[in-house]
Short mmCIF file of C-alpha atoms in Angstrom, two decimals:
data_model
loop_
_atom_site.label_atom_id
_atom_site.label_comp_id
_atom_site.label_asym_id
_atom_site.label_seq_id
_atom_site.Cartn_x
_atom_site.Cartn_y
_atom_site.Cartn_z
CA MET W 83 21.05 -7.02 -45.41
CA LEU W 84 21.20 -7.43 -49.15
CA LEU W 85 20.30 -11.09 -49.41
CA LEU W 86 16.58 -10.67 -49.94
CA TRP W 87 17.05 -7.54 -51.96
CA VAL W 88 19.11 -9.27 -54.63
CA SER W 89 16.85 -12.29 -54.71
CA VAL W 90 13.71 -10.20 -55.04
CA VAL W 91 15.15 -8.19 -57.90
CA ALA W 92 16.62 -11.28 -59.50
CA THR W 93 13.37 -13.16 -59.63
CA SER W 94 11.96 -10.66 -62.10
CA ALA W 95 14.71 -9.87 -64.59
CA LEU W 96 14.06 -6.13 -64.49
CA ALA W 97 13.95 -4.47 -67.88
CA ALA W 98 12.73 -1.14 -69.22
CA PRO W 99 13.37 0.99 -72.31
CA ALA W 100 15.98 3.70 -72.01
CA PRO W 101 15.43 7.35 -72.95
CA GLY W 102 15.97 8.50 -76.48
CA ALA W 103 12.78 7.70 -78.41
CA GLY W 104 11.77 10.76 -80.35
CA GLY W 105 14.55 12.84 -78.79
CA GLN W 106 18.12 13.84 -79.53
CA ARG W 107 20.85 11.61 -78.13
CA ARG W 108 23.00 13.56 -75.64
CA GLY W 109 25.54 10.91 -74.64
CA ALA W 110 28.96 9.93 -75.91
CA TRP W 111 27.74 7.16 -78.21
CA PRO W 112 26.06 7.75 -81.61
CA ASP W 113 23.51 5.10 -80.59
CA ALA W 114 22.47 4.72 -76.97
CA PRO W 115 23.67 1.32 -75.68
CA ASN W 116 21.73 -1.20 -73.66
CA VAL W 117 22.91 -1.78 -70.11
CA VAL W 118 23.07 -5.12 -68.30
CA LEU W 119 23.85 -4.77 -64.60
CA VAL W 120 24.72 -7.95 -62.68
CA VAL W 121 25.26 -7.73 -58.93
CA SER W 122 26.19 -10.78 -56.87
CA ASP W 123 26.60 -11.19 -53.14
CA SER W 124 29.80 -11.70 -51.13
CA PHE W 125 32.29 -11.68 -54.03
CA VAL W 126 35.76 -10.67 -52.90
CA SER W 127 37.95 -8.73 -55.33
CA ILE W 128 39.56 -10.68 -58.16
CA GLU W 129 42.87 -9.15 -57.14
CA ARG W 130 42.72 -10.77 -53.70
CA GLN W 131 41.64 -14.09 -55.17
CA GLY W 132 44.67 -13.98 -57.44
CA ARG W 133 47.02 -13.48 -54.51
CA GLY W 134 45.19 -16.05 -52.44
CA CYS W 135 44.43 -18.92 -54.47
CA PRO W 136 42.52 -20.63 -57.22
CA ALA W 137 44.57 -21.90 -60.11
CA THR W 138 41.89 -20.66 -62.45
CA ARG W 139 40.69 -17.29 -61.32
CA PRO W 140 37.14 -16.42 -62.36
CA ALA W 141 37.41 -14.62 -65.71
CA LEU W 142 34.35 -12.51 -65.16
CA SER W 143 34.33 -10.73 -68.45
CA PRO W 144 36.83 -11.28 -71.27
CA SER W 145 38.31 -8.10 -72.72
CA CYS W 146 36.68 -5.64 -70.36
CA ALA W 147 37.62 -2.59 -68.38
CA ALA W 148 38.08 -3.67 -64.80
CA GLY W 149 37.99 -1.19 -61.94
CA PHE W 150 38.56 -2.67 -58.50
CA GLY W 151 35.95 -0.97 -56.38
CA GLU W 152 36.20 -0.25 -52.67
CA GLN W 153 32.74 -1.19 -51.45
CA ASN W 154 30.84 1.59 -49.75
CA LEU W 155 28.99 -0.09 -46.90
CA SER W 156 26.45 2.74 -46.91
CA PHE W 157 25.36 1.72 -50.41
CA GLN W 158 21.71 1.77 -49.37
CA THR W 159 21.95 4.27 -46.53
CA SER W 160 23.46 7.66 -45.74
CA SER W 161 23.55 10.10 -48.64
CA THR W 162 23.37 7.72 -51.57
CA PRO W 163 21.44 8.87 -54.63
CA MET W 164 19.06 5.94 -54.27
CA GLN W 165 17.46 7.57 -51.26
CA ARG W 166 16.74 10.83 -53.06
CA TRP W 167 14.25 9.75 -55.64
CA LYS W 168 10.60 10.19 -54.70
CA THR W 169 8.62 7.02 -54.33
CA ASN W 170 5.96 8.13 -56.83
CA ILE W 171 8.26 7.54 -59.81
CA LEU W 172 7.41 3.85 -59.85
CA SER W 173 4.17 2.44 -61.08
CA ARG W 174 3.41 -1.17 -61.78
CA LYS W 175 1.55 -2.14 -64.90
CA SER W 176 -1.56 -3.92 -63.72
CA GLY W 177 -2.28 -7.41 -64.94
CA SER W 178 1.36 -8.24 -65.58
CA GLU W 179 2.64 -11.51 -64.14
CA THR W 180 6.17 -10.12 -63.99
CA PRO W 181 6.77 -6.68 -62.47
CA PHE W 182 7.08 -4.08 -65.23
CA TYR W 183 8.13 -0.53 -64.51
CA GLN W 184 6.75 2.21 -66.73
CA LEU W 185 8.89 5.01 -68.06
CA HIS W 186 8.19 8.25 -66.20
CA GLU W 187 11.42 10.27 -66.21
CA SER W 188 14.05 7.85 -67.48
CA THR W 189 15.11 4.24 -67.24
CA TRP W 190 17.93 5.27 -64.95
CA HIS W 191 15.62 6.99 -62.48
CA ILE W 192 13.44 3.87 -62.55
CA LEU W 193 16.38 1.59 -61.85
CA SER W 194 17.54 3.74 -58.96
CA GLU W 195 14.10 3.97 -57.43
CA CYS W 196 13.51 0.24 -57.86
CA LEU W 197 16.69 -0.60 -55.98
CA TYR W 198 15.87 1.92 -53.26
CA LYS W 199 12.30 0.77 -52.79
CA LEU W 200 13.19 -2.90 -52.68
CA SER W 201 15.99 -2.25 -50.22
CA ASN W 202 13.49 -0.72 -47.83
CA LEU W 203 11.41 -3.90 -47.94
CA LEU W 204 14.25 -5.93 -46.49
CA PRO W 205 13.19 -7.69 -43.32
CA ILE W 206 16.14 -7.48 -40.96
CA THR W 207 15.63 -10.07 -38.28
CA CYS W 208 14.48 -8.94 -34.87
CA SER W 209 17.55 -10.55 -33.38
CA ASN W 210 19.97 -8.56 -35.53
CA ARG W 211 18.14 -5.30 -34.89
CA VAL W 212 18.13 -5.72 -31.13
CA GLU W 213 21.76 -6.83 -31.19
CA ALA W 214 22.78 -3.69 -33.07
CA TRP W 215 20.69 -1.42 -30.84
CA THR W 216 22.00 -2.80 -27.54
CA ARG W 217 25.63 -3.45 -28.39
CA ASP W 218 26.70 -0.88 -25.76
CA VAL W 219 25.23 -3.07 -23.03
CA ALA W 220 27.65 -5.42 -21.30
CA PHE W 221 25.97 -8.66 -22.38
CA LEU W 222 27.57 -12.00 -22.87
CA LEU W 223 26.83 -12.94 -26.45
CA ARG W 224 25.96 -16.41 -27.64
CA GLN W 225 28.14 -17.27 -30.59
CA GLU W 226 26.78 -18.20 -33.98
CA GLY W 227 27.41 -21.73 -35.21
CA ARG W 228 30.94 -22.27 -36.44
CA PRO W 229 31.42 -21.78 -40.18
CA MET W 230 31.24 -25.13 -41.93
CA VAL W 231 31.48 -26.72 -45.39
CA ASN W 232 29.17 -29.10 -47.20
CA LEU W 233 30.07 -30.95 -50.41
CA ILE W 234 27.80 -32.52 -53.01
CA PRO W 235 30.05 -35.38 -54.16
CA LYS W 236 28.97 -35.25 -57.80
CA LYS W 237 31.31 -34.28 -60.62
CA THR W 238 28.27 -33.60 -62.83
CA LYS W 239 26.38 -31.32 -60.41
CA VAL W 240 26.68 -27.91 -62.08
CA ARG W 241 23.60 -26.11 -60.79
CA VAL W 242 24.08 -26.04 -57.04
CA MET W 243 22.35 -22.72 -56.30
CA GLN W 244 19.06 -23.48 -58.06
CA ARG W 245 17.44 -20.13 -57.29
CA ASP W 246 20.28 -18.13 -58.85
CA TRP W 247 20.31 -20.37 -61.92
CA LYS W 248 16.56 -19.88 -62.28
CA SER W 249 17.06 -16.11 -62.15
CA THR W 250 19.88 -16.35 -64.69
CA ASP W 251 17.68 -18.45 -67.00
CA ARG W 252 14.92 -15.85 -66.77
CA ALA W 253 17.35 -13.08 -67.68
CA VAL W 254 18.72 -15.05 -70.65
CA ASN W 255 15.21 -16.00 -71.81
CA TRP W 256 14.13 -12.38 -71.61
CA LEU W 257 17.07 -11.40 -73.82
CA ARG W 258 16.21 -14.11 -76.35
CA LYS W 259 12.47 -13.46 -76.47
CA GLU W 260 12.11 -9.75 -75.78
CA GLY W 261 15.45 -7.98 -75.58
CA ILE W 262 16.36 -8.98 -79.13
CA ASN W 263 13.22 -7.28 -80.42
CA TYR W 264 13.60 -3.99 -78.57
CA THR W 265 13.86 -1.00 -80.88
CA GLN W 266 14.95 1.20 -77.97
CA PRO W 267 17.85 0.52 -75.58
CA PHE W 268 16.96 -1.43 -72.45
CA VAL W 269 18.28 -1.92 -68.92
CA LEU W 270 18.42 -5.46 -67.54
CA TYR W 271 19.25 -6.09 -63.88
CA LEU W 272 20.19 -9.51 -62.50
CA GLY W 273 20.90 -10.08 -58.79
CA LEU W 274 22.54 -13.23 -57.44
CA ASN W 275 22.79 -14.64 -53.91
CA LEU W 276 26.00 -16.53 -54.59
CA PRO W 277 28.72 -16.73 -53.49
CA HIS W 278 27.20 -15.87 -50.11
CA PRO W 279 27.40 -18.78 -47.66
CA TYR W 280 24.19 -20.74 -47.17
CA PRO W 281 22.33 -20.67 -43.85
CA SER W 282 22.64 -24.08 -42.23
CA PRO W 283 19.30 -25.96 -42.25
CA SER W 284 20.44 -28.37 -39.56
CA SER W 285 19.66 -28.21 -35.88
CA GLY W 286 21.95 -28.89 -32.99
CA GLU W 287 25.35 -27.42 -32.24
CA ASN W 288 25.81 -25.79 -35.64
CA PHE W 289 22.28 -24.45 -36.00
CA GLY W 290 22.36 -21.00 -37.55
CA SER W 291 25.90 -21.38 -38.86
CA SER W 292 26.92 -20.31 -42.32
CA THR W 293 27.68 -23.15 -44.69
CA PHE W 294 30.09 -22.95 -47.62
CA HIS W 295 28.29 -25.30 -49.97
CA THR W 296 29.35 -26.52 -53.40
CA SER W 297 29.70 -29.62 -55.57
CA LEU W 298 32.70 -31.62 -56.67
CA TYR W 299 32.23 -30.17 -60.17
CA TRP W 300 33.13 -26.67 -58.94
CA LEU W 301 35.59 -27.71 -56.26
CA LYS W 302 37.69 -29.44 -58.94
CA LYS W 303 38.26 -26.02 -60.51
CA VAL W 304 40.09 -24.75 -57.42
CA SER W 305 43.77 -25.48 -56.88
CA TYR W 306 43.61 -26.67 -53.28
CA ASP W 307 47.39 -26.77 -52.81
CA ALA W 308 47.70 -23.11 -53.79
CA ILE W 309 45.43 -21.91 -51.00
CA LYS W 310 47.31 -20.08 -48.28
CA ILE W 311 46.37 -20.05 -44.63
CA PRO W 312 45.81 -16.42 -43.60
CA LYS W 313 47.89 -15.15 -40.70
CA TRP W 314 46.05 -14.40 -37.45
CA SER W 315 46.98 -12.12 -34.61
CA PRO W 316 46.94 -13.74 -31.17
CA LEU W 317 43.60 -13.27 -29.43
CA SER W 318 45.32 -11.21 -26.73
CA GLU W 319 46.64 -8.76 -29.33
CA MET W 320 43.48 -8.34 -31.40
CA HIS W 321 41.87 -4.94 -31.72
CA PRO W 322 38.79 -4.92 -29.44
CA ILE W 323 36.43 -4.50 -32.37
CA ASP W 324 38.03 -7.45 -34.16
CA TYR W 325 37.83 -9.61 -31.05
CA TYR W 326 34.13 -8.82 -30.62
CA SER W 327 33.40 -9.70 -34.25
CA SER W 328 35.51 -12.84 -34.13
CA TYR W 329 33.78 -13.94 -30.94
CA THR W 330 30.21 -13.37 -32.16
CA LYS W 331 31.06 -15.20 -35.38
CA ASN W 332 32.38 -18.13 -33.33
CA CYS W 333 35.90 -17.96 -34.71
CA THR W 334 37.89 -17.59 -31.49
CA GLY W 335 38.19 -21.34 -31.01
CA LYS W 336 40.64 -23.75 -32.60
CA PHE W 337 40.56 -24.38 -36.34
CA THR W 338 42.74 -26.89 -38.11
CA GLU W 339 44.55 -25.90 -41.28
CA LYS W 340 42.30 -28.30 -43.17
CA GLU W 341 39.17 -26.56 -41.86
CA ILE W 342 40.47 -23.16 -42.91
CA LYS W 343 41.62 -24.34 -46.34
CA ASN W 344 38.30 -26.08 -46.94
CA ILE W 345 36.31 -22.95 -46.12
CA ARG W 346 38.44 -20.94 -48.53
CA ALA W 347 38.39 -23.61 -51.25
CA PHE W 348 34.62 -24.04 -51.04
CA TYR W 349 34.18 -20.28 -51.18
CA TYR W 350 36.29 -20.03 -54.34
CA ALA W 351 34.27 -22.86 -55.86
CA MET W 352 31.11 -20.87 -55.14
CA CYS W 353 32.73 -17.87 -56.85
CA ALA W 354 33.37 -20.03 -59.92
CA GLU W 355 29.69 -21.00 -60.06
CA THR W 356 28.74 -17.33 -59.87
CA ASP W 357 31.16 -16.57 -62.68
CA ALA W 358 29.46 -19.20 -64.83
CA MET W 359 26.11 -17.45 -64.42
CA LEU W 360 27.57 -14.15 -65.61
CA GLY W 361 29.13 -16.09 -68.49
CA GLU W 362 25.68 -17.35 -69.53
CA VAL W 363 24.41 -13.77 -69.79
CA ILE W 364 27.42 -12.59 -71.78
CA LEU W 365 27.19 -15.63 -74.06
CA ALA W 366 23.54 -14.89 -74.80
CA LEU W 367 24.36 -11.27 -75.60
CA ARG W 368 27.09 -12.41 -77.99
CA GLN W 369 24.90 -15.03 -79.71
CA LEU W 370 22.09 -12.50 -80.17
CA ASP W 371 24.53 -9.92 -81.56
CA LEU W 372 23.64 -7.61 -78.66
CA LEU W 373 27.09 -7.51 -77.09
CA ARG W 374 28.39 -4.89 -79.51
CA LYS W 375 25.71 -2.44 -78.36
CA THR W 376 25.42 -3.38 -74.69
CA ILE W 377 27.38 -2.14 -71.67
CA VAL W 378 27.80 -4.94 -69.11
CA ILE W 379 28.56 -3.96 -65.51
CA TYR W 380 29.37 -6.48 -62.79
CA ALA W 381 29.85 -5.75 -59.09
CA SER W 382 29.24 -7.27 -55.67
CA ASP W 383 27.69 -5.81 -52.54
CA HIS W 384 30.56 -6.91 -50.27
CA GLY W 385 33.34 -9.46 -50.05
CA GLU W 386 33.91 -12.52 -47.87
CA LEU W 387 36.54 -12.76 -45.14
CA ALA W 388 36.71 -16.57 -45.51
CA MET W 389 38.74 -16.87 -42.28
CA GLU W 390 40.99 -13.87 -42.85
CA HIS W 391 41.47 -11.98 -39.58
CA ARG W 392 39.89 -14.92 -37.77
CA GLN W 393 36.49 -14.13 -39.26
CA PHE W 394 34.12 -15.14 -42.00
CA TYR W 395 31.23 -13.27 -43.56
CA LYS W 396 31.34 -9.44 -43.81
CA MET W 397 30.70 -6.50 -41.39
CA SER W 398 34.35 -5.46 -41.51
CA MET W 399 36.48 -2.78 -43.12
CA TYR W 400 39.27 -5.22 -43.93
CA GLU W 401 39.96 -5.68 -47.63
CA ALA W 402 38.49 -9.17 -47.82
CA SER W 403 35.16 -7.73 -46.70
CA ALA W 404 35.19 -4.26 -48.25
CA HIS W 405 37.16 -4.67 -51.49
CA VAL W 406 34.93 -5.97 -54.26
CA PRO W 407 35.22 -6.37 -58.04
CA LEU W 408 33.78 -3.79 -60.38
CA LEU W 409 34.00 -4.68 -64.06
CA ILE W 410 32.69 -2.88 -67.14
CA MET W 411 32.72 -4.00 -70.75
CA GLY W 412 31.07 -2.88 -73.95
CA PRO W 413 31.15 -0.35 -76.81
CA GLY W 414 33.25 2.70 -76.04
CA ILE W 415 34.97 0.98 -73.11
CA LYS W 416 38.68 0.40 -73.51
CA ALA W 417 39.47 -3.33 -73.54
CA ASN W 418 41.94 -5.04 -71.20
CA LEU W 419 42.29 -2.00 -68.96
CA GLN W 420 42.78 -2.47 -65.24
CA VAL W 421 42.17 0.73 -63.30
CA SER W 422 43.91 0.97 -59.93
CA ASN W 423 41.92 3.97 -58.68
CA VAL W 424 39.75 3.37 -55.64
CA VAL W 425 36.08 3.77 -56.52
CA SER W 426 32.77 2.96 -54.83
CA LEU W 427 29.48 1.23 -55.48
CA VAL W 428 27.81 4.62 -55.18
CA ASP W 429 29.60 5.45 -58.45
CA ILE W 430 27.51 2.95 -60.42
CA TYR W 431 24.42 5.15 -60.50
CA PRO W 432 26.10 8.29 -61.93
CA THR W 433 28.00 6.05 -64.34
CA MET W 434 24.71 4.72 -65.70
CA LEU W 435 23.32 8.25 -65.98
CA ASP W 436 26.45 9.19 -67.91
CA ILE W 437 26.02 6.22 -70.24
CA ALA W 438 22.48 7.41 -70.94
CA GLY W 439 23.67 10.94 -71.60
CA ILE W 440 21.61 12.33 -68.71
CA PRO W 441 23.12 15.28 -66.81
CA LEU W 442 24.22 14.31 -63.32
CA PRO W 443 22.37 15.92 -60.39
CA GLN W 444 24.54 18.22 -58.29
CA ASN W 445 24.16 16.40 -54.97
CA LEU W 446 25.14 12.84 -55.89
CA SER W 447 27.53 11.02 -53.56
CA GLY W 448 29.18 9.14 -56.41
CA TYR W 449 31.03 9.98 -59.61
CA SER W 450 30.80 8.67 -63.14
CA LEU W 451 33.50 6.12 -63.88
CA LEU W 452 33.42 6.63 -67.62
CA PRO W 453 36.37 9.05 -67.56
CA LEU W 454 38.43 6.19 -66.11
CA SER W 455 37.32 3.57 -68.59
CA SER W 456 36.37 5.24 -71.87
CA GLU W 457 38.82 6.79 -74.30
CA MET W 458 36.19 9.10 -75.77
CA PHE W 459 35.27 10.37 -72.32
CA LYS W 460 38.91 10.92 -71.48
CA LYS W 461 39.21 13.24 -74.46
CA GLU W 462 35.99 15.12 -73.78
CA GLN W 463 36.14 15.35 -69.98
CA LYS W 464 39.81 15.28 -69.19
CA PHE W 465 39.60 17.67 -66.27
CA LYS W 466 35.90 17.44 -65.40
CA ASN W 467 34.25 15.61 -62.53
CA LEU W 468 37.37 13.75 -61.45
CA HIS W 469 36.85 11.11 -58.78
CA PRO W 470 38.48 12.08 -55.45
CA PRO W 471 41.43 9.89 -54.41
CA TRP W 472 39.57 8.43 -51.43
CA ILE W 473 36.57 6.27 -50.56
CA LEU W 474 34.35 6.54 -47.50
CA SER W 475 32.54 3.61 -45.86
CA GLN W 476 30.57 3.39 -42.65
CA PHE W 477 28.82 0.58 -40.78
CA HIS W 478 26.55 0.58 -37.73
CA GLY W 479 25.06 -2.91 -37.80
CA CYS W 480 25.34 -6.14 -35.86
CA ASN W 481 28.47 -8.21 -35.17
CA VAL W 482 30.43 -5.00 -34.57
CA ASN W 483 30.29 -3.27 -31.19
CA ALA W 484 30.95 0.28 -32.35
CA SER W 485 30.08 2.53 -35.26
CA THR W 486 32.83 2.06 -37.83
CA TYR W 487 34.18 4.49 -40.43
CA MET W 488 36.79 3.90 -43.12
CA LEU W 489 38.71 6.35 -45.25
CA ARG W 490 40.60 4.52 -47.99
CA THR W 491 43.17 5.82 -50.45
CA ASN W 492 45.39 3.82 -52.78
CA GLN W 493 48.09 3.51 -50.10
CA TRP W 494 46.40 4.08 -46.77
CA LYS W 495 43.40 2.74 -44.92
CA TYR W 496 42.25 4.63 -41.83
CA ILE W 497 39.49 3.13 -39.66
CA ALA W 498 37.90 5.21 -36.91
CA TYR W 499 35.37 4.00 -34.36
CA SER W 500 32.57 5.52 -32.32
CA ASP W 501 33.46 9.04 -31.14
CA GLY W 502 37.10 8.80 -32.26
CA ALA W 503 38.37 8.68 -28.67
CA SER W 504 36.84 5.77 -26.76
CA VAL W 505 38.09 3.17 -29.23
CA LEU W 506 41.56 3.35 -30.77
CA PRO W 507 41.72 3.82 -34.56
CA GLN W 508 43.53 1.60 -37.03
CA LEU W 509 45.91 2.61 -39.81
CA PHE W 510 47.29 0.27 -42.45
CA ASP W 511 49.82 0.89 -45.20
CA LEU W 512 48.34 -1.29 -47.93
CA SER W 513 51.40 -0.89 -50.15
CA SER W 514 53.64 -2.72 -47.66
CA ASP W 515 51.01 -4.57 -45.60
CA PRO W 516 48.30 -5.75 -48.02
CA ASP W 517 47.00 -8.30 -45.49
CA GLU W 518 46.44 -5.53 -42.90
CA LEU W 519 48.24 -7.30 -40.09
CA THR W 520 50.04 -4.35 -38.51
CA ASN W 521 48.18 -1.35 -37.09
CA ILE W 522 50.59 1.59 -37.43
CA ALA W 523 48.28 4.36 -36.16
CA THR W 524 50.60 5.22 -33.26
CA LYS W 525 53.77 4.72 -35.31
CA PHE W 526 52.74 7.35 -37.86
CA PRO W 527 50.81 9.96 -35.85
CA GLU W 528 51.09 12.60 -38.58
CA VAL W 529 49.44 10.34 -41.16
CA THR W 530 46.81 9.26 -38.62
CA TYR W 531 46.00 12.85 -37.72
CA SER W 532 45.86 13.96 -41.35
CA LEU W 533 43.51 11.16 -42.38
CA ASP W 534 41.34 11.67 -39.31
CA GLN W 535 40.98 15.36 -40.14
CA LYS W 536 40.12 14.49 -43.73
CA LEU W 537 37.51 11.98 -42.53
CA ARG W 538 35.99 14.59 -40.20
CA SER W 539 35.83 17.09 -43.06
CA ILE W 540 33.78 14.58 -45.07
CA ILE W 541 31.58 13.35 -42.23
CA ASN W 542 31.34 14.50 -38.61
CA TYR W 543 31.58 10.93 -37.43
CA PRO W 544 31.47 11.59 -33.65
CA LYS W 545 28.15 13.37 -34.18
CA VAL W 546 26.88 10.59 -36.43
CA SER W 547 27.86 7.98 -33.83
CA ALA W 548 26.03 9.91 -31.10
CA SER W 549 22.95 10.12 -33.33
CA VAL W 550 23.13 6.38 -33.96
CA HIS W 551 23.32 5.72 -30.20
CA GLN W 552 20.27 7.88 -29.62
CA TYR W 553 18.38 6.22 -32.45
CA ASN W 554 19.25 2.78 -31.08
CA LYS W 555 17.79 3.63 -27.69
CA GLU W 556 14.63 5.13 -29.12
CA GLU W 557 14.03 2.15 -31.39
CA PHE W 558 14.72 -0.32 -28.60
CA ILE W 559 12.18 1.43 -26.37
CA LYS W 560 9.56 1.24 -29.13
CA TRP W 561 10.29 -2.46 -29.63
CA LYS W 562 10.18 -3.17 -25.89
CA GLN W 563 6.81 -1.40 -25.56
CA SER W 564 5.42 -3.37 -28.50
CA ILE W 565 6.37 -6.65 -26.79
CA GLY W 566 4.65 -5.76 -23.53
CA GLU W 567 4.68 -8.35 -20.75
CA ASN W 568 6.41 -10.91 -22.98
CA TYR W 569 9.51 -8.71 -23.25
CA SER W 570 11.85 -10.65 -20.95
CA ASN W 571 10.92 -14.02 -22.44
CA VAL W 572 11.22 -12.78 -26.02
CA ILE W 573 14.60 -11.12 -25.57
CA ALA W 574 15.89 -14.16 -23.66
CA ASN W 575 15.30 -16.34 -26.71
CA LEU W 576 17.05 -14.14 -29.22
CA ARG W 577 19.99 -16.08 -30.60
CA TRP W 578 22.69 -13.78 -29.25
CA HIS W 579 21.79 -13.50 -25.56
CA GLN W 580 23.42 -15.98 -23.22
CA ASP W 581 21.87 -17.10 -19.95
CA TRP W 582 19.31 -14.27 -19.80
CA LEU W 583 16.68 -16.48 -18.21
CA LYS W 584 19.13 -17.56 -15.50
CA GLU W 585 19.60 -13.97 -14.32
CA PRO W 586 16.83 -11.85 -15.90
CA ARG W 587 17.05 -9.10 -13.28
CA LYS W 588 20.76 -8.65 -13.96
CA TYR W 589 20.26 -8.17 -17.68
CA GLU W 590 17.15 -6.03 -17.35
CA SER W 591 19.07 -3.76 -14.96
CA ALA W 592 21.90 -3.49 -17.48
CA ILE W 593 19.37 -2.45 -20.12
CA ASP W 594 17.88 0.17 -17.77
CA LEU W 595 21.31 1.63 -17.03
CA TRP W 596 22.08 1.83 -20.74
CA LEU W 597 18.82 3.63 -21.47
CA LYS W 598 19.53 6.21 -18.76
CA ALA W 599 22.92 7.08 -20.23
CA HIS W 600 22.02 9.78 -22.76
CA SER W 601 23.97 10.85 -25.80
CA ASP W 602 23.65 14.39 -27.11
CA PRO W 603 24.58 14.65 -30.81
CA LYS W 604 24.61 18.47 -30.59
CA LYS W 605 27.77 18.50 -28.49
CA PHE W 606 29.66 17.06 -31.45
CA GLU W 607 28.73 19.91 -33.78
CA GLN W 608 31.78 21.18 -35.63
CA LYS W 609 32.77 24.69 -34.68
#
């Protein structure tokens, strides 16, 4: 979902002055710092890369405070702060070639609203929407093309992802031409598509597959021999949700060790190219003498399974998909500090408010991370606004056949599905099973029950699942009515339906039965 969002934001290196002109500084710093926020796609945590592979791990930011963030999959949905800002905060300055956002309340409000508004412009494909809506129907699904690799055999080819490099150049040029002259602190946002796999442009058997694409220049930076082949559970022993995802992603077939290692190696090479883009931004800040008064934050929207758990891509609560890097560096941030606490992407917004010295609204989902990373904040706020020792994620989209909820602590990961009864949960002890290969939900019923009760106290997930089911049906009906007489032909040609045209009555009857089965969210109300 985030692919277009990051590219749209990236194409106009977003910058605006921060609050403070003519007013008294309320934050922790004598002088309000600039903020540079860089968000890439599909970047798995540095910690997992270190266990898994490249000889030279991406050094995303030298001497920085690094907090490994558990990615909240409801970053742009649910009760995130980005949904709470009214759409009238933004106004575009007319006549400007590049979007410019005027200061109404504060830079931080503008940034939040910009991200929210752009996220709502994302065109999710019709195919993915219908797949998510009708996943309760017993359809046979056509598999996506198998994941594949593509190499540019040039040792001198540095700029593989041209669009991301263009966005990076625009950000650096803005710093050199405008940022250096700002008398007030600014916020610069750069979004990158890499290291997300490329959509395959080819036709034929692999049409629509995801391609791990890089050049020999970047691949040479990966230690191929160090790459480990992830362990897979036998297909017969896979959790039903995992099997569904593996099947729709076309990973249930045979893969040679070379295929798997190539996918992982190419992915790490793509990570290295992403790292180089961040390095260009940091280098420019240093050369312009802006680094000493600029907070740099780096994060990713999700990870990349890269054939772990017999999957690639995302849409999973496994660590390779949900555990992403979150790094902070700059004035007031303690250097060379690795924070083990689990945190979330929803914490970035309150952290930026805290940097600006703006009081945090009462109803935010996230928490400021400055108490974890700043010595001065540790002294001033030792017992205030502490981050809870858990992270919540939820996912209701395509490639998964049930609403999915994760409660993550430092040691435990509990994953619940649907109504909590129709699909068995999963429990992993990450301290002894970091690869999440052994579901111990039935072995430790007390832990399972305790975490399930905690999850229910945070979110009534059976009720949410029922509401999602009802929404799916209502939206499908609207879509079907909009198609009219072409409905059967249109749905037959969506990429994920198999053999619809051979037996249209069979599939249409299955849809009708699904629509007649009603869900009542009220029955899940907590007493």
